[in-house]
Structures are given as C-alpha cells and as structure tokens.
Coordinates of N, CA, C and O in Angstrom, one line a residue:
S29 N 123.2 66.7 107.9 CA 124.6 66.6 108.2 C 125.4 67.5 108.2 O 124.7 68.5 108.1
E30 N 126.9 67.5 108.3 CA 127.6 69.0 108.6 C 127.2 69.8 106.9 O 127.6 70.6 106.4
R31 N 128.0 68.2 105.8 CA 127.7 68.2 104.4 C 127.0 69.8 104.3 O 126.5 69.9 103.8
S32 N 125.6 69.2 104.5 CA 124.4 69.9 104.2 C 124.1 70.6 104.9 O 123.0 71.9 104.4
L33 N 124.3 71.4 106.3 CA 124.9 72.9 107.0 C 124.9 73.8 105.8 O 124.8 74.9 105.9
Q34 N 126.6 72.7 105.2 CA 127.5 73.9 104.8 C 126.5 74.2 103.9 O 127.3 75.2 102.9
R35 N 125.6 73.5 102.6 CA 125.2 73.5 102.1 C 124.7 74.6 101.7 O 124.8 76.1 100.8
K36 N 123.9 74.2 102.9 CA 122.8 75.4 103.1 C 123.4 77.2 103.3 O 122.8 77.8 102.8
I37 N 124.6 76.5 104.0 CA 125.1 77.9 104.4 C 125.6 78.8 103.0 O 125.1 79.6 103.0
K38 N 126.0 77.6 102.3 CA 126.7 78.5 100.8 C 125.9 79.2 100.5 O 125.0 80.4 99.5
E39 N 124.5 78.4 100.3 CA 122.8 78.9 98.8 C 123.2 80.3 99.7 O 122.5 81.2 99.2
A40 N 123.1 80.4 101.6 CA 122.8 81.3 102.0 C 123.2 82.8 101.5 O 122.5 83.8 100.9
Y41 N 124.5 82.6 101.5 CA 124.7 83.3 100.8 C 125.2 83.8 99.8 O 125.0 85.6 99.2
L42 N 125.1 83.3 98.2 CA 124.5 83.7 97.6 C 123.1 84.1 97.7 O 123.3 85.4 97.1
A43 N 122.7 83.9 98.0 CA 121.2 84.2 97.4 C 120.9 85.6 98.2 O 120.4 86.7 97.6
L44 N 121.9 86.3 99.3 CA 122.3 86.9 99.9 C 122.8 88.4 99.1 O 122.6 89.5 99.1
W45 N 123.4 87.8 98.6 CA 124.7 88.0 98.0 C 123.2 88.5 96.3 O 123.5 89.8 96.2
L46 N 122.7 87.7 95.9 CA 122.3 88.1 94.4 C 121.1 89.4 95.0 O 120.8 90.4 94.5
L47 N 120.6 88.9 96.1 CA 119.6 90.0 96.7 C 120.4 91.3 97.1 O 119.0 92.1 96.9
T48 N 121.0 91.0 97.5 CA 121.7 92.8 97.4 C 122.1 93.2 96.7 O 121.9 94.4 96.5
L49 N 122.0 92.4 95.2 CA 123.1 93.1 94.3 C 121.2 93.8 93.3 O 121.6 94.7 92.7
A50 N 119.9 92.6 94.1 CA 118.7 93.6 93.4 C 118.9 95.2 94.5 O 117.2 95.3 94.1
R51 N 119.8 94.8 95.2 CA 119.0 96.1 95.8 C 117.7 95.9 96.9 O 117.5 97.1 96.9
R52 N 118.3 95.5 97.7 CA 116.7 94.8 98.7 C 117.5 94.9 100.4 O 118.6 94.5 101.0
R53 N 117.8 95.9 101.1 CA 117.5 97.0 102.1 C 118.2 95.5 102.9 O 119.2 94.8 103.9
W54 N 116.9 94.5 102.8 CA 116.2 93.6 104.4 C 118.0 92.4 104.3 O 119.0 91.8 104.8
A55 N 118.2 92.2 103.2 CA 119.2 91.0 102.1 C 120.3 91.9 102.5 O 120.9 90.7 103.3
R56 N 121.0 93.2 102.3 CA 122.3 93.3 102.5 C 122.4 93.4 104.2 O 123.2 92.9 104.8
T57 N 121.3 93.7 105.1 CA 121.6 93.5 106.3 C 121.7 91.8 107.3 O 122.6 91.5 107.8
L58 N 120.7 91.3 106.6 CA 121.1 89.3 106.9 C 122.2 89.4 105.8 O 123.1 88.0 107.2
F59 N 122.8 90.0 104.7 CA 124.1 89.8 104.0 C 125.6 90.0 105.4 O 126.4 88.9 105.8
M60 N 125.1 91.4 106.6 CA 126.6 91.9 107.2 C 125.5 90.3 108.5 O 126.5 90.4 108.7
V61 N 125.2 90.1 108.6 CA 124.8 89.6 109.8 C 125.5 88.1 109.7 O 126.1 87.4 110.8
L62 N 125.1 87.7 108.5 CA 125.9 86.2 107.7 C 127.4 86.7 107.9 O 128.5 85.4 108.2
L63 N 128.4 87.2 107.3 CA 128.9 87.7 107.6 C 129.8 87.5 108.7 O 131.3 86.9 109.0
T64 N 129.3 88.5 109.0 CA 129.7 88.6 111.2 C 130.1 87.3 111.3 O 131.1 87.3 112.0
A65 N 128.6 86.7 111.8 CA 129.2 85.3 112.9 C 129.5 84.5 112.1 O 130.7 83.8 112.7
D66 N 130.0 84.7 111.0 CA 130.7 83.3 109.9 C 132.6 84.3 110.4 O 133.4 83.4 110.7
A67 N 132.8 84.5 110.3 CA 134.2 85.7 111.2 C 135.0 85.1 111.9 O 135.3 84.9 113.3
V68 N 133.3 85.8 113.3 CA 133.4 85.4 114.7 C 133.3 83.6 114.5 O 134.4 83.8 115.6
L69 N 133.5 83.7 114.4 CA 133.2 81.8 114.5 C 134.4 81.1 114.1 O 134.6 79.9 114.4
S70 N 134.5 81.8 112.7 CA 136.0 80.8 112.6 C 137.0 81.7 113.5 O 138.1 80.5 113.7
L71 N 136.8 82.5 114.1 CA 138.0 83.2 115.1 C 137.5 81.7 116.0 O 139.1 81.9 116.7
L72 N 137.2 82.0 116.5 CA 136.8 80.5 117.6 C 137.1 79.0 117.8 O 137.0 78.6 118.6
E73 N 137.0 78.9 117.1 CA 137.0 77.6 116.8 C 138.6 77.1 116.8 O 139.2 77.8 116.4
P74 N 138.7 76.0 118.0 CA 139.2 75.5 118.1 C 140.0 74.9 117.0 O 139.8 73.9 116.6
V75 N 141.1 75.6 116.8 CA 142.0 75.3 115.4 C 143.9 74.4 115.7 O 144.1 75.7 116.1
P76 N 144.3 73.7 115.6 CA 145.2 73.6 115.7 C 146.5 74.2 115.2 O 146.5 75.1 113.5
L77 N 147.3 74.7 114.9 CA 148.6 75.4 114.3 C 149.1 74.6 113.3 O 148.9 73.8 112.6
G78 N 149.2 76.2 111.8 CA 149.6 75.7 111.1 C 149.1 75.5 109.6 O 148.4 76.7 110.2
A79 N 148.7 74.5 108.7 CA 148.5 74.7 107.3 C 146.4 75.2 107.7 O 146.0 76.2 107.2
A80 N 146.4 74.5 108.6 CA 144.8 74.2 108.6 C 144.0 75.3 109.4 O 143.4 76.2 109.4
R81 N 145.2 76.0 110.6 CA 144.6 77.3 111.4 C 145.2 78.7 110.2 O 144.1 80.0 110.1
L82 N 146.0 78.1 109.8 CA 146.0 79.4 108.2 C 144.6 79.4 107.3 O 144.1 80.6 106.8
L83 N 144.5 78.4 107.4 CA 142.9 79.0 106.6 C 142.3 78.9 107.0 O 141.5 80.1 106.1
T84 N 142.0 78.9 108.5 CA 140.9 79.5 108.9 C 141.1 80.8 109.1 O 139.9 81.8 108.7
L85 N 142.0 81.3 110.1 CA 142.4 83.1 109.3 C 142.1 83.6 108.4 O 141.1 84.9 108.1
G86 N 142.3 83.3 107.2 CA 142.1 83.5 106.0 C 141.0 83.8 105.5 O 140.2 84.6 105.0
T87 N 139.6 82.4 105.5 CA 138.2 82.6 106.3 C 137.5 84.0 106.7 O 136.9 84.7 106.4
A88 N 139.1 83.8 107.9 CA 137.9 85.4 108.7 C 138.3 86.6 107.9 O 136.9 87.2 108.2
A89 N 139.3 86.1 107.9 CA 139.9 87.9 107.0 C 138.7 87.7 105.7 O 138.6 89.0 105.5
L90 N 138.3 87.1 105.0 CA 137.8 87.2 104.0 C 136.4 87.9 104.0 O 135.5 88.9 103.9
S91 N 136.2 86.6 105.3 CA 135.0 87.5 105.4 C 134.7 88.7 106.1 O 133.5 89.4 105.9
V92 N 135.2 89.3 107.2 CA 135.8 90.7 107.6 C 136.1 91.6 105.9 O 135.4 92.7 106.3
M93 N 136.6 91.6 105.1 CA 136.9 92.7 104.0 C 135.2 92.4 103.3 O 134.8 93.6 102.9
A94 N 134.3 91.2 102.6 CA 133.3 91.9 101.9 C 132.1 92.6 103.3 O 131.8 93.3 102.7
L95 N 132.0 92.0 104.1 CA 131.7 92.8 105.7 C 131.7 93.8 105.6 O 131.0 95.3 105.2
L96 N 133.0 94.6 105.1 CA 133.5 96.6 105.2 C 133.3 96.7 103.9 O 132.5 97.5 103.8
M97 N 133.5 96.1 102.6 CA 132.5 96.4 101.7 C 131.6 96.6 101.6 O 130.6 97.6 101.1
V98 N 130.7 95.4 102.0 CA 129.4 95.3 102.2 C 128.2 96.8 103.0 O 127.8 97.4 103.3
S99 N 129.1 97.2 103.9 CA 129.0 98.1 105.0 C 128.6 99.4 105.2 O 129.0 100.5 105.5
G100 N 129.7 99.6 103.8 CA 130.6 100.8 103.5 C 129.3 101.9 103.1 O 127.7 101.4 103.0
T101 N 129.1 102.9 103.7 CA 128.5 104.2 103.1 C 128.0 104.1 101.9 O 127.3 104.4 101.5
A102 N 128.7 104.0 100.8 CA 128.0 103.9 99.6 C 127.5 102.9 99.3 O 127.1 103.1 98.0
A103 N 128.3 101.9 99.4 CA 126.7 100.6 99.6 C 125.6 100.8 99.8 O 124.4 100.7 99.6
R104 N 125.5 101.5 101.6 CA 124.3 101.3 101.7 C 123.7 103.1 101.0 O 122.3 102.6 100.9
A105 N 124.2 103.3 100.8 CA 123.2 104.7 99.2 C 123.2 104.1 97.9 O 122.1 104.0 97.9
W106 N 124.3 103.1 97.4 CA 123.7 102.5 96.5 C 122.5 101.6 96.5 O 120.8 101.5 95.9
V107 N 122.0 101.3 97.5 CA 121.0 99.7 98.0 C 119.6 100.8 98.0 O 118.3 100.8 97.6
A108 N 119.9 101.7 99.1 CA 119.1 103.1 99.4 C 118.3 103.2 97.8 O 117.0 104.1 98.2
E109 N 119.3 103.8 97.5 CA 119.7 104.5 95.8 C 118.0 103.3 95.1 O 117.2 104.0 94.5
G110 N 118.4 102.1 95.5 CA 117.5 101.0 94.8 C 115.9 101.4 95.7 O 114.6 101.3 95.1
D111 N 115.9 101.2 96.6 CA 114.6 100.9 96.7 C 113.6 102.2 96.7 O 112.6 102.4 97.1
A112 N 114.4 104.0 96.9 CA 114.1 104.4 96.7 C 112.6 104.3 95.1 O 112.2 105.1 95.0
R113 N 113.9 103.7 94.3 CA 112.9 103.4 92.9 C 112.1 102.8 92.7 O 111.3 103.3 91.8
R114 N 111.5 102.0 93.8 CA 110.9 101.1 93.9 C 109.5 101.7 94.3 O 109.1 102.2 95.3

C-alpha cells in the first residue's frame, strides 16, 4: 500500500542518515541518490496550484538543501576521514 511504501522510504532516510553520521561512504552516496530522486519526483508530481503545490515545492527545497549539505567538500572529507580510521 502507499502508506507502507512511505513508511519504508522514511525508514530508509533515517537509516542512511544515521549510517552517514557513522561515516559510511556508501551510505552517504545512497543518501544523496535518495535525496535527488525525492527532489526530482516532487517537482515532477502533478499538483494543482495552491497550498498543496507550496508544500510540494517546500519538500523539494528541503531535499535539495539536505543534498547540498551532504554533497559538500567538507562532508565528503569528514566521511573519508572516518573511513581512513577503520
């Protein structure tokens, strides 16, 4: 069902975020892929004008901001530093 899928997506976000904080390079990469897909799909979703459209654009904007933070040079170096310690 749709709610089950939404719940699994939220769980994936949380798991990948936590694994990124644990400095797992592959988790950071998958997290960026998930954020990109979420932003693109949000923008492609047909939503009528009004409050629903504003919410959709806000969701896409949050995904893009999170993607910019996670994909930055400092974040990449921080995760790589954790891999070097192992």
